[in-house]
XYZ file of C-alpha atoms in Angstrom:
671
model
C -29.124 8.087 26.105
C -27.451 10.313 23.554
C -27.243 9.114 19.998
C -23.851 7.588 19.169
C -21.730 10.165 17.370
C -20.370 8.473 14.239
C -18.040 11.191 13.028
C -16.270 10.472 9.744
C -12.590 11.098 10.371
C -11.998 12.221 6.816
C -14.487 15.034 7.194
C -15.346 16.591 10.553
C -12.034 16.117 12.332
C -11.143 19.778 12.246
C -11.381 21.316 15.687
C -12.355 24.774 14.501
C -14.867 23.479 12.010
C -16.302 20.950 14.458
C -16.733 23.508 17.213
C -18.301 25.950 14.779
C -20.964 23.387 13.965
C -21.602 21.683 17.312
C -20.515 21.995 20.936
C -17.264 20.088 21.614
C -19.009 17.811 24.125
C -21.041 16.447 21.219
C -17.863 15.789 19.267
C -15.764 14.151 21.981
C -18.365 12.812 24.424
C -20.875 9.972 24.182
C -23.005 7.843 26.492
C -22.411 4.800 24.287
C -20.188 2.518 26.393
C -17.584 0.805 24.203
C -18.159 -2.975 24.131
C -15.664 -5.036 26.118
C -13.186 -7.343 24.379
C -14.153 -11.011 24.771
C -11.787 -13.122 26.893
C -9.710 -15.959 25.481
C -8.511 -14.269 22.281
C -4.873 -14.374 21.166
C -2.972 -11.088 21.520
C 0.275 -10.080 19.791
C 2.780 -7.371 20.798
C 1.645 -7.403 24.431
C 2.126 -9.879 27.289
C -1.421 -9.842 28.650
C -4.870 -9.433 27.137
C -6.186 -5.879 27.168
C -9.641 -4.757 28.293
C -11.631 -1.648 27.510
C -12.084 -1.048 31.224
C -8.352 -1.322 31.824
C -7.672 1.298 29.153
C -9.864 3.932 30.806
C -8.010 7.253 30.642
C -6.521 6.479 27.222
C -7.801 7.515 23.837
C -8.140 4.159 22.055
C -8.130 3.702 18.283
C -9.378 0.324 17.056
C -8.184 -0.611 13.557
C -10.329 -3.391 12.057
C -8.271 -5.047 9.318
C -7.389 -8.254 7.493
C -3.855 -8.697 6.265
C -4.556 -9.616 2.639
C -6.393 -6.314 2.119
C -4.128 -3.695 0.523
C -6.351 -0.857 1.748
C -5.833 -2.155 5.292
C -2.074 -2.141 4.761
C -2.276 1.502 3.702
C -3.415 2.491 7.203
C -0.452 0.894 9.008
C 2.030 3.737 8.278
C -0.656 6.296 9.127
C -1.192 4.693 12.531
C 2.576 4.592 13.005
C 2.567 8.386 12.724
C -0.255 8.591 15.260
C 1.621 6.318 17.676
C 4.744 8.439 17.374
C 3.075 11.803 17.943
C 0.599 10.700 20.638
C 2.647 8.001 22.336
C 1.445 8.905 25.849
C -2.198 9.734 25.195
C -3.287 7.228 22.537
C -3.346 3.425 22.350
C -3.802 1.861 18.920
C -5.156 -1.695 18.826
C -5.300 -3.732 15.642
C -8.418 -5.880 15.578
C -7.645 -8.536 12.987
C -10.893 -10.005 11.697
C -9.721 -12.386 8.979
C -11.363 -12.625 5.572
C -9.482 -15.775 4.517
C -9.088 -18.936 6.591
C -5.300 -18.681 6.421
C -5.354 -15.142 7.798
C -7.183 -16.279 10.916
C -4.268 -18.389 12.186
C -2.385 -16.611 14.954
C 1.082 -17.712 13.808
C 0.447 -16.387 10.304
C -0.798 -13.140 11.811
C 2.295 -12.979 14.006
C 4.496 -13.141 10.897
C 2.487 -10.375 9.228
C 2.932 -8.183 12.314
C 6.676 -8.681 11.917
C 6.665 -8.242 8.140
C 4.811 -4.930 8.188
C 6.468 -3.683 11.381
C 3.233 -3.209 13.310
C 4.144 -1.540 16.631
C 0.867 -1.757 18.531
C -1.148 -4.551 20.163
C -3.029 -6.803 17.758
C -5.879 -9.120 18.751
C -6.896 -12.103 16.619
C -10.649 -11.606 16.254
C -10.919 -14.690 14.020
C -14.558 -15.380 14.945
C -15.602 -11.726 14.399
C -16.774 -11.240 17.990
C -15.303 -7.724 18.363
C -16.262 -6.914 14.778
C -19.941 -7.649 15.464
C -20.039 -5.910 18.831
C -18.781 -2.668 17.246
C -21.129 -2.910 14.263
C -18.315 -3.073 11.686
C -19.144 -4.129 8.129
C -16.061 -3.338 6.026
C -12.268 -3.544 5.944
C -10.658 -1.267 6.921
C -12.690 0.447 9.640
C -11.452 2.554 12.547
C -13.248 3.268 15.807
C -12.264 5.780 18.487
C -12.970 5.338 22.202
C -12.662 8.442 24.378
C -10.834 8.495 27.758
C -14.112 7.779 29.571
C -14.419 4.448 27.732
C -17.192 5.540 25.377
C -17.314 5.001 21.625
C -17.370 8.309 19.737
C -16.229 7.503 16.167
C -16.651 4.679 13.680
C -15.411 5.226 10.122
C -14.908 2.829 7.201
C -12.183 3.343 4.603
C -8.694 4.743 4.604
C -8.187 7.718 6.908
C -5.315 10.196 6.372
C -3.006 11.202 9.195
C -4.136 14.839 8.992
C -7.659 13.793 9.961
C -6.465 11.770 12.949
C -4.089 14.555 13.950
C -6.689 17.313 14.016
C -9.295 15.243 15.818
C -6.913 13.888 18.459
C -5.464 17.329 19.134
C -8.958 18.688 19.690
C -9.937 15.810 21.963
C -6.811 16.147 24.096
C -7.305 19.909 24.438
C -10.965 19.388 25.355
C -10.322 16.849 28.142
C -7.275 18.659 29.500
C -9.433 21.771 29.676
C -11.932 19.917 31.854
C -9.359 18.240 34.099
C -5.790 17.429 33.195
C -6.027 14.118 35.071
C -8.736 12.651 32.818
C -6.185 11.492 30.239
C -3.777 8.862 31.557
C -0.359 9.611 30.092
C 1.375 6.526 31.474
C 2.900 4.704 28.460
C 1.452 1.276 27.701
C 4.027 -1.475 28.218
C 4.357 -3.426 24.980
C 6.137 -6.657 24.102
C 6.800 -6.077 20.420
C 7.358 -9.036 18.152
C 9.893 -7.062 16.172
C 11.417 -8.335 12.952
C 12.979 -11.390 14.561
C 15.912 -13.084 12.848
C 14.462 -15.996 10.841
C 17.902 -17.615 10.579
C 18.099 -16.923 6.842
C 19.800 -14.116 4.881
C 16.449 -13.009 3.423
C 13.419 -11.522 5.160
C 9.954 -12.110 3.672
C 11.060 -12.210 0.005
C 7.992 -11.373 -2.071
C 8.974 -11.997 -5.691
C 11.763 -13.600 -7.717
C 12.843 -13.152 -11.353
C 14.925 -15.759 -13.207
C 17.115 -14.447 -16.029
C 18.056 -17.517 -18.071
C 19.979 -15.545 -20.699
C 22.120 -13.772 -18.123
C 22.305 -16.660 -15.659
C 21.021 -14.517 -12.796
C 18.341 -14.557 -10.132
C 16.816 -11.259 -9.005
C 15.226 -11.535 -5.562
C 12.940 -8.966 -3.977
C 14.188 -9.208 -0.386
C 11.115 -7.233 0.527
C 11.401 -6.670 4.268
C 15.114 -5.930 3.908
C 14.075 -3.234 1.395
C 16.509 -4.343 -1.305
C 16.997 -6.427 -4.456
C 19.514 -9.288 -4.294
C 21.238 -10.458 -7.502
C 22.624 -14.015 -7.431
C 24.194 -16.358 -9.964
C 21.688 -18.931 -11.178
C 24.191 -21.798 -11.290
C 26.008 -21.341 -7.954
C 23.639 -18.941 -6.133
C 26.639 -16.741 -5.315
C 25.549 -13.225 -4.386
C 26.736 -10.979 -7.213
C 25.352 -7.593 -6.210
C 22.751 -5.864 -4.032
C 20.506 -2.962 -5.003
C 19.612 -0.883 -1.963
C 21.176 -0.057 1.381
C 18.588 -2.057 3.342
C 17.231 1.105 4.956
C 13.552 1.809 4.417
C 13.023 5.029 2.471
C 12.603 6.667 -0.916
C 15.916 7.629 -2.517
C 17.774 6.910 -5.730
C 21.378 7.125 -6.844
C 24.012 4.447 -6.479
C 23.048 0.921 -5.493
C 24.558 1.567 -2.070
C 22.548 4.760 -1.503
C 19.231 3.631 -2.947
C 16.326 3.081 -0.575
C 13.164 1.077 -1.182
C 10.110 0.338 0.951
C 8.871 -3.266 0.556
C 9.793 -3.843 -3.131
C 7.995 -6.661 -4.936
C 7.718 -7.495 -8.655
C 10.498 -7.021 -11.211
C 10.893 -7.078 -15.009
C 14.143 -7.171 -17.000
C 15.011 -5.525 -20.316
C 18.712 -5.961 -21.037
C 20.542 -4.049 -18.321
C 17.386 -2.301 -17.149
C 15.558 -3.778 -14.176
C 12.090 -2.378 -13.492
C 10.952 -2.639 -9.851
C 7.544 -2.242 -8.217
C 8.355 -0.294 -5.030
C 5.104 -0.991 -3.193
C 5.179 1.205 -0.094
C 6.825 4.050 -1.972
C 3.966 3.767 -4.471
C 6.386 4.101 -7.361
C 8.065 2.350 -10.263
C 11.858 2.360 -10.062
C 14.474 1.563 -12.707
C 17.853 0.042 -11.858
C 20.551 0.479 -14.495
C 22.572 -2.674 -13.881
C 25.521 -1.437 -15.924
C 25.817 1.980 -14.290
C 24.681 0.609 -10.883
C 22.233 3.472 -10.439
C 18.531 3.708 -9.632
C 16.033 6.331 -10.782
C 12.276 6.720 -10.369
C 10.091 6.477 -13.470
C 6.620 6.954 -12.010
C 5.194 7.937 -8.642
C 6.082 10.791 -6.299
C 6.597 8.597 -3.225
C 3.225 9.547 -1.731
C 0.268 7.177 -1.508
C -2.531 8.371 -3.757
C -6.040 8.811 -2.383
C -7.945 8.357 -5.611
C -7.854 6.388 -8.833
C -7.553 7.415 -12.457
C -10.240 6.315 -14.922
C -9.505 3.719 -17.580
C -7.380 5.058 -20.430
C -6.678 8.459 -18.868
C -3.237 9.704 -19.865
C -1.263 10.833 -16.808
C 0.850 13.705 -18.162
C 3.574 13.703 -15.505
C 4.308 10.156 -14.259
C 6.812 11.461 -11.717
C 4.282 13.852 -10.239
C 1.444 11.384 -9.704
C 0.606 9.661 -6.419
C 0.129 5.952 -7.172
C -1.332 3.233 -4.932
C 0.686 0.098 -4.159
C 2.062 -1.151 -7.500
C 2.724 -4.853 -6.750
C 4.178 -6.353 -9.934
C 5.527 -5.358 -13.335
C 5.818 -7.232 -16.644
C 7.128 -6.298 -20.098
C 5.297 -7.230 -23.288
C 6.703 -7.826 -26.774
C 6.175 -4.148 -27.667
C 8.366 -2.964 -24.789
C 5.450 -1.666 -22.723
C 5.598 -2.147 -18.971
C 2.414 -3.540 -17.447
C 1.823 -2.683 -13.788
C -0.407 -4.487 -11.291
C -1.788 -1.468 -9.414
C -3.133 -3.378 -6.429
C -4.292 -0.309 -4.517
C -6.682 0.924 -7.230
C -7.720 -2.565 -8.433
C -6.487 -1.852 -11.949
C -3.686 -2.662 -14.377
C -1.609 0.197 -15.791
C 0.754 0.556 -18.735
C 3.939 2.610 -18.728
C 5.555 3.267 -22.098
C 9.290 3.928 -21.569
C 9.815 5.505 -24.988
C 7.067 8.110 -24.721
C 6.962 8.334 -20.895
C 3.217 7.650 -21.028
C 1.354 6.191 -18.053
C -2.310 5.201 -18.061
C -4.773 2.649 -16.593
C -5.205 -0.157 -19.125
C -7.536 -2.683 -17.454
C -10.347 -2.170 -14.947
C -12.676 0.644 -13.966
C -11.256 0.739 -10.423
C -14.232 -0.763 -8.623
C -13.142 -3.657 -6.403
C -15.014 -6.680 -7.705
C -14.686 -9.847 -9.773
C -16.400 -9.012 -13.051
C -15.396 -11.037 -16.130
C -16.620 -11.522 -19.666
C -16.546 -7.791 -20.329
C -14.207 -5.300 -21.997
C -10.923 -4.114 -20.519
C -12.552 -0.799 -19.630
C -15.603 -2.297 -17.923
C -13.885 -5.140 -16.083
C -13.638 -5.022 -12.305
C -10.576 -6.351 -10.498
C -9.715 -7.032 -6.871
C -6.136 -6.311 -5.887
C -4.099 -7.652 -8.848
C -0.714 -8.756 -7.492
C 1.070 -10.880 -10.111
C 1.569 -10.651 -13.890
C 2.618 -12.926 -16.763
C 2.660 -11.889 -20.426
C 2.218 -14.851 -22.786
C 2.485 -12.980 -26.083
C -0.138 -12.099 -28.702
C -1.667 -9.482 -26.405
C -2.457 -11.964 -23.635
C -1.666 -10.780 -20.099
C -2.472 -13.137 -17.220
C -2.811 -11.681 -13.732
C -3.225 -13.065 -10.236
C -6.236 -11.252 -8.818
C -5.609 -11.937 -5.148
C -8.750 -10.701 -3.371
C -11.022 -12.573 -5.805
C -8.781 -15.670 -5.503
C -8.603 -16.021 -9.277
C -6.200 -16.070 -12.193
C -7.589 -13.896 -14.973
C -6.678 -13.075 -18.544
C -6.669 -9.604 -20.080
C -6.737 -10.115 -23.847
C -5.730 -6.825 -25.443
C -6.439 -8.051 -28.990
C -9.956 -9.231 -28.136
C -10.628 -6.397 -25.634
C -11.836 -8.958 -23.127
C -11.199 -10.020 -19.518
C -11.916 -13.640 -18.548
C -11.150 -15.981 -15.649
C -8.924 -19.052 -16.166
C -8.658 -20.424 -12.619
C -10.644 -19.951 -9.431
C -14.261 -19.028 -9.008
C -16.258 -17.988 -12.069
C -18.819 -16.253 -9.882
C -18.844 -12.493 -9.392
C -17.692 -12.904 -5.790
C -14.817 -11.890 -3.540
C -15.600 -14.557 -0.948
C -15.719 -17.753 -3.034
C -12.365 -19.352 -2.292
C -10.865 -22.676 -1.162
C -8.334 -25.356 -2.044
C -10.003 -27.446 -4.738
C -8.431 -28.881 -7.890
C -10.585 -29.403 -10.955
C -12.076 -27.857 -14.050
C -12.700 -24.152 -14.384
C -15.853 -23.377 -12.446
C -15.154 -26.142 -9.957
C -11.626 -25.412 -8.784
C -10.842 -22.879 -6.061
C -7.759 -20.873 -5.045
C -7.083 -18.814 -1.918
C -5.522 -15.350 -2.349
C -3.121 -16.284 -5.153
C -0.330 -13.714 -5.558
C 1.774 -15.120 -8.415
C 1.343 -16.333 -12.005
C 4.022 -17.544 -14.436
C 4.184 -19.403 -17.750
C 6.503 -21.746 -19.604
C 7.333 -22.039 -23.327
C 5.111 -25.140 -23.646
C 2.058 -23.131 -22.567
C 1.870 -24.324 -18.965
C 0.667 -21.780 -16.412
C 2.025 -21.948 -12.863
C 0.231 -20.381 -9.892
C 1.534 -19.330 -6.488
C -1.617 -20.258 -4.567
C -0.405 -18.228 -1.639
C -2.805 -18.861 1.230
C -3.078 -22.557 0.330
C 0.752 -22.765 0.442
C 0.790 -24.699 -2.832
C 2.097 -24.355 -6.373
C -0.602 -25.175 -8.915
C -0.623 -25.728 -12.667
C -2.903 -25.296 -15.640
C -1.473 -27.712 -18.247
C -1.126 -26.437 -21.834
C -4.384 -26.507 -23.765
C -6.426 -27.485 -20.695
C -8.884 -25.661 -18.464
C -8.179 -27.806 -15.419
C -6.143 -26.520 -12.461
C -4.220 -29.078 -10.395
C -1.680 -29.142 -7.584
C 1.931 -29.385 -8.739
C 3.763 -29.070 -5.414
C 3.048 -28.526 -1.749
C 1.121 -30.323 0.960
C -0.960 -27.234 1.600
C -2.769 -26.738 4.869
C -1.324 -24.325 7.395
C 2.009 -24.236 5.587
C 5.399 -25.533 6.606
C 8.934 -26.050 5.345
C 10.224 -29.226 3.705
C 12.276 -30.024 0.604
C 12.036 -33.277 -1.344
C 9.472 -34.749 -3.741
C 7.114 -32.069 -5.006
C 4.064 -33.820 -3.602
C 5.598 -33.846 -0.109
C 7.268 -30.431 -0.173
C 5.956 -27.716 2.103
C 5.736 -23.973 1.518
C 4.492 -21.094 3.654
C 2.556 -18.454 1.728
C 4.648 -18.367 -1.483
C 4.196 -14.984 -3.144
C 5.969 -15.147 -6.494
C 7.497 -17.523 -9.018
C 9.609 -17.414 -12.171
C 10.419 -19.999 -14.855
C 13.847 -20.711 -16.386
C 15.476 -23.823 -17.905
C 12.817 -26.333 -16.792
C 12.909 -25.034 -13.240
C 10.484 -22.938 -11.288
C 11.999 -20.507 -8.785
C 9.636 -19.683 -5.928
C 9.669 -16.833 -3.413
C 8.631 -18.793 -0.302
C 7.775 -15.661 1.603
C 7.049 -16.788 5.156
C 9.940 -19.266 5.107
C 12.278 -16.397 4.128
C 13.889 -18.414 1.313
C 13.891 -18.999 -2.441
C 12.977 -22.536 -3.491
C 13.647 -24.307 -6.788
C 11.167 -26.769 -8.247
C 12.907 -29.032 -10.764
C 10.047 -29.723 -13.155
C 11.726 -32.703 -14.823
C 12.736 -34.437 -11.592
C 9.683 -33.341 -9.650
C 11.723 -32.262 -6.628
C 11.982 -29.123 -4.505
C 15.134 -27.776 -2.906
C 16.196 -24.529 -1.252
C 18.503 -21.888 -2.714
C 21.497 -21.544 -0.373
C 24.011 -18.760 -0.888
C 27.675 -19.827 -0.697
C 28.617 -16.314 0.462
C 25.812 -15.351 2.886
C 28.112 -12.818 4.515
C 27.518 -10.622 1.454
C 23.909 -10.244 2.589
C 24.643 -8.900 6.063
C 23.231 -5.399 6.389
C 25.466 -2.810 8.000
C 23.555 -1.577 11.090
C 25.085 1.884 10.646
C 23.424 2.176 7.249
C 20.052 1.562 8.836
C 20.703 4.082 11.577
C 21.888 6.790 9.227
C 19.424 6.243 6.425
C 16.470 4.487 7.982
C 12.907 5.639 7.689
C 10.996 7.750 5.224
C 12.041 11.335 5.771
C 9.494 14.111 5.600
C 11.306 15.737 2.697
C 10.508 12.657 0.608
C 6.765 13.398 0.903
C 6.895 15.959 -1.887
C 6.093 16.337 -5.537
C 9.353 17.460 -7.131
C 8.822 19.172 -10.465
C 11.413 19.308 -13.204
C 13.237 22.626 -13.502
C 10.843 25.239 -14.885
C 12.151 27.664 -17.520
C 10.806 31.178 -16.861
C 11.566 34.768 -17.780
C 13.333 36.821 -15.126
C 11.231 39.502 -13.474
C 7.555 39.722 -12.598
C 5.553 36.562 -13.067
C 3.047 34.353 -11.318
C 2.515 30.953 -9.759
C -0.970 29.627 -10.446
C -2.732 26.858 -8.543
C -5.434 25.163 -10.611
C -7.780 22.738 -8.847
C -9.997 20.374 -10.827
C -12.772 18.806 -8.775
C -14.616 15.588 -9.487
C -18.363 15.896 -9.932
C -20.312 17.052 -6.851
C -17.200 18.253 -4.996
C -16.396 21.834 -4.046
C -14.217 23.857 -1.683
C -15.643 23.862 1.848
C -16.733 27.461 2.570
C -16.930 26.889 6.336
C -13.182 26.667 6.962
C -10.221 28.380 5.299
C -8.126 26.320 2.901
C -4.558 27.594 2.930
C -1.876 27.930 0.239
C 1.631 29.041 1.237
C 4.641 29.844 -0.915
C 8.314 30.213 -0.003
C 11.303 31.028 -2.192
C 14.797 29.804 -1.359
C 13.683 29.173 2.222
C 12.115 32.596 2.790
C 8.345 33.031 3.196
C 6.758 34.858 0.261
C 2.973 34.685 0.309
C 0.066 33.019 2.092
C -3.444 32.974 0.703
C -6.867 31.557 1.478
C -8.144 29.324 -1.332
C -11.758 30.211 -2.162
C -11.850 29.512 -5.918
C -10.671 26.709 -8.177
C -7.914 28.933 -9.586
C -5.535 30.981 -7.454
C -2.754 33.077 -8.996
C 0.000 34.585 -6.849
C 2.391 37.292 -8.134
C 6.053 36.384 -7.857
C 9.388 37.911 -8.790
C 11.605 35.409 -10.581
C 15.244 36.101 -9.665
C 17.808 36.238 -12.444
C 19.694 32.937 -12.575
C 16.968 30.854 -10.912
C 16.024 29.522 -7.517
C 13.730 27.129 -5.673
C 10.069 27.531 -4.776
C 8.239 25.514 -2.149
C 4.421 25.433 -2.151
C 2.074 23.894 0.418
C -1.672 23.349 0.129
C -4.120 22.391 2.865
C -7.500 21.970 1.206
C -10.879 21.352 2.833
C -13.590 20.246 0.411
C -17.098 18.760 0.486
C -19.784 17.221 -1.625
C -22.304 19.622 -3.107
C -25.461 19.867 -1.016
C -23.997 17.840 1.846
C -21.558 19.961 3.796
C -21.453 17.264 6.490
C -19.551 15.005 4.091
C -16.246 16.854 3.865
C -12.620 15.909 3.363
C -9.102 17.199 3.896
C -6.188 16.989 1.477
C -2.605 18.165 1.805
C -0.050 18.617 -0.960
C 3.473 19.983 -1.201
C 5.636 20.871 -4.192
C 9.333 21.592 -4.696
C 9.709 23.734 -7.825
C 13.208 24.569 -9.073
C 13.255 27.249 -11.745
C 15.816 28.748 -14.101
C 15.550 32.034 -15.959
C 15.822 32.128 -19.722
C 15.270 34.699 -22.423
C 12.348 37.090 -22.692
C 10.466 34.583 -24.803
C 10.220 32.142 -21.897
C 6.975 31.827 -19.962
C 6.383 34.030 -16.928
C 3.930 31.686 -15.176
C 4.316 28.344 -13.401
C 1.173 26.229 -13.241
C 0.422 23.743 -10.450
C -2.527 21.570 -11.460
C -4.166 19.120 -9.063
C -7.119 16.789 -9.547
C -9.326 16.481 -6.451
C -11.342 13.296 -5.967
C -13.206 12.054 -2.917
C -11.152 9.467 -1.010
C -12.197 5.870 -1.535
C -14.081 4.503 1.463
């Protein structure tokens, strides 16, 4: 039997490169028969259970994931691209092997499939049967089965679309070259869950912000891709930020597009918004009714920045899933950067952006400095003053404190062990109590801390001056929906909460509503809008504006001032230690001006300078880079990275510069 080919999709998935190294039959063939799916598992998005044998003739991609894992969520849009381009040849199957107990329940998984618009079959592998049979040991992991039913690829970590695209193209060409009947191009008949109407005006609201001074509620209507503004006293809808179409665009409230917005912070008439799937921080000017982007280029980053590193151009950086934002008493905006397991700070006055807590390693390390601490998907923030920033660290199931004055990170609720798997639903003293994937943290003037204990479907409290965590509201368990006395109320995966005027407003995500917990009366009720018609989304807006457009996947530079005449555009690549350009395949850099092709070059060195003639009056440059790079001394471990830039320029006097510099830091993707 041949050895199983475990090709890393982020490295060898280049047809030319692969064939130059090994015969294609060693790349796309294998004698390792893919293990069959066990019977009796629950399937979503398809009427009948699938089998490996029944999929013979298809290229099958298995995506092993768990829905609380932000790195797993990053792969969903990538697989959506694969499904679109290879709709007839490829079948994607999500194998959901749950980390948390709550994630293993089929109905919860069904809601996640709707929330994140998953358009392929998903099997609930809650007992890890498929996981074990395929030898998986990490989330996320992808496996590829060839049309003969044999396993040819298994790769842990996030995989870019370019890697899938090149490998699948090569596989299809290879099998069609043998016999064009090997690949079965009959489309698989799906029964998609879709984003069914929950019977409420909201759809999976993730966060809520109560503005006591202004008498307003700001609601992240996350799966409707918008922010709803309502009156706090009557709940009347006052305004809406966003068209409801998924995308990345600014401008008027009506034209703005978000993609799964979450946390918000308010400073006068400025509303800061964590736009998760656009990997950006947005700013809504409530007076002018306009939205701009402050940080993030709309593209998901593939690497992290080290603690304290100043990011010189916040608009040109690719961030990773910012989940919440919070202002401190110095006017700095703290950002829960879930995708890099760090906290960031953005300074509006100086336009500075930098990681402020965490070294980026996913772990639960406390009792150390801000720089040396290790976080696990921070998803909620609360600033208590005096340099104390509390954060809900969801994957470690803890609430933690970053003390900027003491330069110290500690845990205040949840496990005190350095573990990502020590969770539960236990009230008690610190060290004894347990949470389960908490997403929200909030405080009150008396010093109370309130916790959205998301997967336990409860609201918990740390009383002022105490170290004990107790249940404040919610029956817990599998979740449900019921108003009434706090002890009998039911929630379903609440994701955010906000305090105002002795009330706690709760984003009850899977119930698609906002709840109010009256702290004095000890009762829970539901926010009901007197004018729900204001929340109806115009279907034409979704049709005309829907979806991320390819021209959004760019880094758009500010207008460059240059001297008219002969000049240059210089590409400067900075590689992390042990990385270098792959000499075995040509990296390409292409340049166009005002839509007309100018130059193409092969990138062989870290610096490439191209001559260019800057036209009097200005114009627009477009640059594209496809870079293949490897680790030193291990050419088998190679990667692919693509980048595009839009560069408007204007000509000035002779004293202006004659060179435009494009600088890019290259880091190995996180696996």
